[in-house]
mmCIF file with all atom_site columns, C-alpha atoms in Angstrom:
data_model
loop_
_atom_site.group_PDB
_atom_site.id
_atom_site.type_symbol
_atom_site.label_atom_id
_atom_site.label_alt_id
_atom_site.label_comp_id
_atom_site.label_asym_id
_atom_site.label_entity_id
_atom_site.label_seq_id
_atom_site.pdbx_PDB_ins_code
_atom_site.Cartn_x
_atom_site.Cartn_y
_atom_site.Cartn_z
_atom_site.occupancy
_atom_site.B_iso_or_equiv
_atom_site.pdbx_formal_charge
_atom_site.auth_seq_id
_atom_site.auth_comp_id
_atom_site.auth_asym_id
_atom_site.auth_atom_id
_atom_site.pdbx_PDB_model_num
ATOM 1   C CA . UNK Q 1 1   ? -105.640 -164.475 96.567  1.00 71.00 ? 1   UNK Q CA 1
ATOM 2   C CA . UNK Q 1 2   ? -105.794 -161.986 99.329  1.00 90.00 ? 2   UNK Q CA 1
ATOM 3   C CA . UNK Q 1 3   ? -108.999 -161.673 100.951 1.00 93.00 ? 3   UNK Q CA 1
ATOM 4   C CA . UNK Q 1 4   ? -110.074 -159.326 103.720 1.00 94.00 ? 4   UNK Q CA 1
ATOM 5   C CA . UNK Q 1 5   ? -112.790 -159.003 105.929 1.00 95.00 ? 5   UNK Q CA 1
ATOM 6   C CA . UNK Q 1 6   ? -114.340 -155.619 105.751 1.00 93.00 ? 6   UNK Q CA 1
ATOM 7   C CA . UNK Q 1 7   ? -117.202 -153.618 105.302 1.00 94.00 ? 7   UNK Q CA 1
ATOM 8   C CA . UNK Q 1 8   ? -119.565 -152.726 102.091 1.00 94.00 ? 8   UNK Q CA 1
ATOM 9   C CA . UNK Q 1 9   ? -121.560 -149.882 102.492 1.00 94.00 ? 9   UNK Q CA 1
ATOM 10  C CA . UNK Q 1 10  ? -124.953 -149.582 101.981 1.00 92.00 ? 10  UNK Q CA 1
ATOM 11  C CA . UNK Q 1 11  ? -127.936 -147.141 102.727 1.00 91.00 ? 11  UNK Q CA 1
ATOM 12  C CA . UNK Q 1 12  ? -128.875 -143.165 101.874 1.00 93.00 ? 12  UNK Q CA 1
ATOM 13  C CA . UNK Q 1 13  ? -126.826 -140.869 101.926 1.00 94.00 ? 13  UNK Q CA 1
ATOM 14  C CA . UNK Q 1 14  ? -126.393 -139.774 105.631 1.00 94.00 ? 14  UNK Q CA 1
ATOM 15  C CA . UNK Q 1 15  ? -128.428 -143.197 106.583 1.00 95.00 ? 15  UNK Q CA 1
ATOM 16  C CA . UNK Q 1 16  ? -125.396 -145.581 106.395 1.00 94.00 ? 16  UNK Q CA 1
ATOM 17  C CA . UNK Q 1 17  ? -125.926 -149.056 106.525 1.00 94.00 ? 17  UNK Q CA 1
ATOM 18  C CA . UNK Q 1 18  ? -122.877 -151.677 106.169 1.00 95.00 ? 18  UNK Q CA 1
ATOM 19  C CA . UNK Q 1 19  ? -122.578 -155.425 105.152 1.00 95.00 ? 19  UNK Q CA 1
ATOM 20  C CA . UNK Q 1 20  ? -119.869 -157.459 106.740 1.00 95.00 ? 20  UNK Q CA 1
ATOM 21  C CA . UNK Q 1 21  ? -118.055 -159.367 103.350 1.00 95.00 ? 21  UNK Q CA 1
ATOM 22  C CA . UNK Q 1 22  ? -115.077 -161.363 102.237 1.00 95.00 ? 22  UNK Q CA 1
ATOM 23  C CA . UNK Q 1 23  ? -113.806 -160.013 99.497  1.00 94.00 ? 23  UNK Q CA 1
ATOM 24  C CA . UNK Q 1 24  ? -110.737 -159.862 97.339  1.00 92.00 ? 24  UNK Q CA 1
ATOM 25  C CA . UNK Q 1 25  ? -108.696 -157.123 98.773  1.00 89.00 ? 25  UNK Q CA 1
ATOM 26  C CA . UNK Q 1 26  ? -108.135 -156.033 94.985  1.00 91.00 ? 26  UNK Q CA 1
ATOM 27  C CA . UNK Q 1 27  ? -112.115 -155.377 94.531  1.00 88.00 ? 27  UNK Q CA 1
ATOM 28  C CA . UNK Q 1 28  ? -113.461 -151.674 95.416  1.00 87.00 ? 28  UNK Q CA 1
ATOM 29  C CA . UNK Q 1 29  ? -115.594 -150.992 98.492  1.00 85.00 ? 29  UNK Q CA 1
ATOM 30  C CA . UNK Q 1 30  ? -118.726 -152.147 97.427  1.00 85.00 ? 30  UNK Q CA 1
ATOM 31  C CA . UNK Q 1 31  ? -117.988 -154.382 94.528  1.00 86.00 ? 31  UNK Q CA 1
ATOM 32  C CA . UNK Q 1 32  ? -117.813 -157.772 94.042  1.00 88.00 ? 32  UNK Q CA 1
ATOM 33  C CA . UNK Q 1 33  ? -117.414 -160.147 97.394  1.00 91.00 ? 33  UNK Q CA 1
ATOM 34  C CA . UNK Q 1 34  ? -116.983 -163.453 97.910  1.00 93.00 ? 34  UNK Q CA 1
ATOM 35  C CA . UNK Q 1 35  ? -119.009 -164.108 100.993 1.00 93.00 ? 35  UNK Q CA 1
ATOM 36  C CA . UNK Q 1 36  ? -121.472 -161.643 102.898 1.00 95.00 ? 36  UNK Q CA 1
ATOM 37  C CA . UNK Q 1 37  ? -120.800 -162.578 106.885 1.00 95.00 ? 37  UNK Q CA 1
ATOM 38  C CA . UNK Q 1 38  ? -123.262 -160.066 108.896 1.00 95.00 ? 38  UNK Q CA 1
ATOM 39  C CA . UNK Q 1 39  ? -124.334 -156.463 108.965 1.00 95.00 ? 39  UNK Q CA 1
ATOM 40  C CA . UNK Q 1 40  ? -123.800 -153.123 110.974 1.00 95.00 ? 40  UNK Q CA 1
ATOM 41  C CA . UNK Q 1 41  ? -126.131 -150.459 111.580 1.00 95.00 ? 41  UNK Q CA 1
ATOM 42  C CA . UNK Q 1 42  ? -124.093 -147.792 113.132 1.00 94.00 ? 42  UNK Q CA 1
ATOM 43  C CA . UNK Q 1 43  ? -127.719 -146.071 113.741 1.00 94.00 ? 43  UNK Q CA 1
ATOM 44  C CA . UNK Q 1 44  ? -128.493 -148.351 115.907 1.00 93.00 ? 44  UNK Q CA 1
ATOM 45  C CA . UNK Q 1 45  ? -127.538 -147.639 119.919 1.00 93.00 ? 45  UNK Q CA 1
ATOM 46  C CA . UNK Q 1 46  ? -124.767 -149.324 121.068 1.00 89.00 ? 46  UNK Q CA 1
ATOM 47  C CA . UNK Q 1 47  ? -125.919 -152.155 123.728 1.00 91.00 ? 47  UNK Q CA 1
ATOM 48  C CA . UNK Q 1 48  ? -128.919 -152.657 120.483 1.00 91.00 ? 48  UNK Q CA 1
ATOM 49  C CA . UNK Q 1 49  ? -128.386 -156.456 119.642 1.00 90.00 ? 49  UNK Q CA 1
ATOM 50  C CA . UNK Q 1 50  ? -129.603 -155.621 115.544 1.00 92.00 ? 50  UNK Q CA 1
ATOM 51  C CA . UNK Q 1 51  ? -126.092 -153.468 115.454 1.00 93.00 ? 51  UNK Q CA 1
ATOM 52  C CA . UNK Q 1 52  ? -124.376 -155.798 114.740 1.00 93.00 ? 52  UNK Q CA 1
ATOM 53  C CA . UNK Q 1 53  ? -125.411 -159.292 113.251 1.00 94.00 ? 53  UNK Q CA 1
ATOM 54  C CA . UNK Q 1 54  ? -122.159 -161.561 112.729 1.00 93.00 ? 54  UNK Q CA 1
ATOM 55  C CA . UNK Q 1 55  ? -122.036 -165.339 111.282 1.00 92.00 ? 55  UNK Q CA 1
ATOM 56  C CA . UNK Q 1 56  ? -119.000 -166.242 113.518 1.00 93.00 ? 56  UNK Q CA 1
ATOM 57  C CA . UNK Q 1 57  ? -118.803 -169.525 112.446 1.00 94.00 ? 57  UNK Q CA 1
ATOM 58  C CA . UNK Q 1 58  ? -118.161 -168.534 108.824 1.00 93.00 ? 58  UNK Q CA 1
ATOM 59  C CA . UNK Q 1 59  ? -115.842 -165.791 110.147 1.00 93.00 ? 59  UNK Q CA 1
ATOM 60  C CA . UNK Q 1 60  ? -113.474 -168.465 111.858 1.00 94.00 ? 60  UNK Q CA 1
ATOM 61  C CA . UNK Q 1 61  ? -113.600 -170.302 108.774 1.00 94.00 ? 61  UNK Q CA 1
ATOM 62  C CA . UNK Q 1 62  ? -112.249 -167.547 106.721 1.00 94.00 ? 62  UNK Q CA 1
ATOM 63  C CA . UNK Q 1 63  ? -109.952 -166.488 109.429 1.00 93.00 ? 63  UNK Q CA 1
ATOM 64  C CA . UNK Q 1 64  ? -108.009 -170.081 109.093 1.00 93.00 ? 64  UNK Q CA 1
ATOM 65  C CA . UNK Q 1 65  ? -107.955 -169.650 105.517 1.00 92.00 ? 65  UNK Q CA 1
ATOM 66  C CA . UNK Q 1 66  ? -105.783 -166.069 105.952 1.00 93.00 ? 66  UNK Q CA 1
ATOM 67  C CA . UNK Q 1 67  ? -108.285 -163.557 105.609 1.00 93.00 ? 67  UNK Q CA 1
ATOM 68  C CA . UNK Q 1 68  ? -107.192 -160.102 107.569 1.00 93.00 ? 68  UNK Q CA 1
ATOM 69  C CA . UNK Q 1 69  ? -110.201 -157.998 108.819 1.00 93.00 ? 69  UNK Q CA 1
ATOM 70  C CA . UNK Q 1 70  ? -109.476 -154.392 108.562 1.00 92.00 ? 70  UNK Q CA 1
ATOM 71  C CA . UNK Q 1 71  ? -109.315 -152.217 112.223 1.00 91.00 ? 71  UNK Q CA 1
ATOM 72  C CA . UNK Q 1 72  ? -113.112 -151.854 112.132 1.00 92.00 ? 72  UNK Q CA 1
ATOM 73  C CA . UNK Q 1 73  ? -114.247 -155.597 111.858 1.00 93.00 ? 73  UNK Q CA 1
ATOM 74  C CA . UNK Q 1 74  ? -111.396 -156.819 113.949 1.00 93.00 ? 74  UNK Q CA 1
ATOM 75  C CA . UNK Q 1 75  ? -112.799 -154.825 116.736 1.00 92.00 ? 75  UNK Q CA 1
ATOM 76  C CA . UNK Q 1 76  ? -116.193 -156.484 116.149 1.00 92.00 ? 76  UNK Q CA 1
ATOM 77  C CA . UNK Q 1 77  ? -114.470 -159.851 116.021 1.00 93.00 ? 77  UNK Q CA 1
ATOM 78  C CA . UNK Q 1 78  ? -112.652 -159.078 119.502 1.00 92.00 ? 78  UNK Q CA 1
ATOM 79  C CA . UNK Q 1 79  ? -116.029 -157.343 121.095 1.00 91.00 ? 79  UNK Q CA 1
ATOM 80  C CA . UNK Q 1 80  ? -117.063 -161.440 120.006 1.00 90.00 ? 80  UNK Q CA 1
ATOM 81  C CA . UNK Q 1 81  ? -114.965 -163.346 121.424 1.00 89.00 ? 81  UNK Q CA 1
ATOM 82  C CA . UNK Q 1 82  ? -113.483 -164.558 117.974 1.00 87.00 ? 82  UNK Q CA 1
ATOM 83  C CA . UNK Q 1 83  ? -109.766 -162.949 118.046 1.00 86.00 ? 83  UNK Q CA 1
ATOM 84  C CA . UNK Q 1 84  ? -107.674 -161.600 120.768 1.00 87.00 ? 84  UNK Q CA 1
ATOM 85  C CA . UNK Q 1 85  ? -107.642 -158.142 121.705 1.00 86.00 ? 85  UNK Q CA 1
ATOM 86  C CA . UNK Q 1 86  ? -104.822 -156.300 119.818 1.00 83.00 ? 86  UNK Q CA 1
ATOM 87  C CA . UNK Q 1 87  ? -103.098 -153.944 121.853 1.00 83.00 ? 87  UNK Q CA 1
ATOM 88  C CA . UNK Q 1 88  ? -103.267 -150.505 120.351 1.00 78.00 ? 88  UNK Q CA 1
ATOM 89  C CA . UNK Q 1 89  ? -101.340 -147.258 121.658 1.00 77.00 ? 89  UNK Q CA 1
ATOM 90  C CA . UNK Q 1 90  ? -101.777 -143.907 119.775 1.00 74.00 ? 90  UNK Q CA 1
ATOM 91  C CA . UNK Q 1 91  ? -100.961 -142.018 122.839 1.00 72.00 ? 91  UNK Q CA 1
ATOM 92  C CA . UNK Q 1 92  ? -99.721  -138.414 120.342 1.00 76.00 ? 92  UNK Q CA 1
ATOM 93  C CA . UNK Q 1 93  ? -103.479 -138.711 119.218 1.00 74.00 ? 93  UNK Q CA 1
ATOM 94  C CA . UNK Q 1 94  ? -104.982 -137.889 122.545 1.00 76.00 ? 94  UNK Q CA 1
ATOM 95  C CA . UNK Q 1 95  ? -102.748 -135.115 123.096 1.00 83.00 ? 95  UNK Q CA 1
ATOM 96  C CA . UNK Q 1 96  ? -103.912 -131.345 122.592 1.00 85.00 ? 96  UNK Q CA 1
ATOM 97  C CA . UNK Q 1 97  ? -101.801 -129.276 120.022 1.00 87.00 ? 97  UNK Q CA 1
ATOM 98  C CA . UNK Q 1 98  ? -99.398  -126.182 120.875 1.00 90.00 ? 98  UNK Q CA 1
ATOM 99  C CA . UNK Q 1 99  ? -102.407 -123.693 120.298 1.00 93.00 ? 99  UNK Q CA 1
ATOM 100 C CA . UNK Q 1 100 ? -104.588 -125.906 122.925 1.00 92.00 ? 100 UNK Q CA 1
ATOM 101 C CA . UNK Q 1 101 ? -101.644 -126.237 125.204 1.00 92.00 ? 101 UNK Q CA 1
ATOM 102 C CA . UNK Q 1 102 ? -101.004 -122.558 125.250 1.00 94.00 ? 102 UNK Q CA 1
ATOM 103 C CA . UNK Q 1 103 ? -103.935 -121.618 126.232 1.00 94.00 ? 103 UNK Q CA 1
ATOM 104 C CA . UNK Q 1 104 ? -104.522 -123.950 129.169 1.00 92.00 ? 104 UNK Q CA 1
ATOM 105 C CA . UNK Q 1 105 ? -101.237 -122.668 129.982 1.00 92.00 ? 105 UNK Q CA 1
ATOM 106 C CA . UNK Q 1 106 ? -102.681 -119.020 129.788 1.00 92.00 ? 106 UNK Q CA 1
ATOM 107 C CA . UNK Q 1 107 ? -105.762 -120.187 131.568 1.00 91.00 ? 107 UNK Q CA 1
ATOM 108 C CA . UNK Q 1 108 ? -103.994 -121.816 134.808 1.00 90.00 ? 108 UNK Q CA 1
ATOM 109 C CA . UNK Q 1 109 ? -101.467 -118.707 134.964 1.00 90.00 ? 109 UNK Q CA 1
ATOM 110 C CA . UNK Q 1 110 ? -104.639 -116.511 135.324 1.00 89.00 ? 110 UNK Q CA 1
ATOM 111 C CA . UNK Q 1 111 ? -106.452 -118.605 137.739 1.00 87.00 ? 111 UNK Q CA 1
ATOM 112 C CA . UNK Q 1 112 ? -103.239 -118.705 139.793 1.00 84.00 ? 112 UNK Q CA 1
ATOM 113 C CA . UNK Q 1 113 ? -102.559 -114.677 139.469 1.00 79.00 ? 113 UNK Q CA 1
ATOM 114 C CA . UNK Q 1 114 ? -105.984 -113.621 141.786 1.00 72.00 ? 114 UNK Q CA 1
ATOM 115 C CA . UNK Q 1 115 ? -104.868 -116.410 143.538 1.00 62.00 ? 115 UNK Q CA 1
ATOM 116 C CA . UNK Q 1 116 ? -100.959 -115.531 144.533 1.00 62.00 ? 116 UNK Q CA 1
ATOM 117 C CA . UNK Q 1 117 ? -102.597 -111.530 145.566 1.00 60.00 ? 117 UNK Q CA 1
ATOM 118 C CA . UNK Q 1 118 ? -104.836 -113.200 148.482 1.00 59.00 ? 118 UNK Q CA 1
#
């Protein structure tokens, strides 16, 4: 069986509140799970220790046994000390598009024009 660590949501709508699970990665979002782990209140401010609330024990345990936490957890696993910090590079993603780029383009050429006449 495939299991993943991830997050079940919980909470109003525009009130989110998530529980850390294992759970079959076959099972929907919030269905069944085998094991609930912690919570996370994204409400909550960051350096807040009730954000996040993590049994790391059991999370090692189900870490040897082959269960993958999706991007999400595994950052709150590496914030933990649990895993090691994965390398990630999305370097297009930071990058404005062609309409953005024009512009600052546009922008500089006219800041340099008043600038060139002096």
């Amino acid at each position: 069986m495939a299991t993943k660590i991830r997050l079940a949501r919980g909470g109003s709508k525009k009130r989110p509140h998530y529980a850390i699970v294992v759970s079959d990665s076959r099972m929907p979002r919030d269905g069944r799970f085998l094991e609930k782990l912690g919570t996370y209140n994204p409400l909550l401010a960051k350096d807040s220790e009730d954000r996040i609330k993590l049994d790391l024990d059991r999370a090692k345990h189900w870490l040897d046994q082959g269960a993958q936490p999706t991007d999400r957890v595994a950052r709150f696993l590496e914030a933990a000390g649990v895993r090691e910090k994965a390398t990630r590079a999305n370097m297009k993603k930071a990058e404005p598009g062609k309409k953005a780029t024009a512009r600052a383009a546009e922008k500089a050429a006219k800041a340099a024009a008043p600038a060139d006449a002096e």
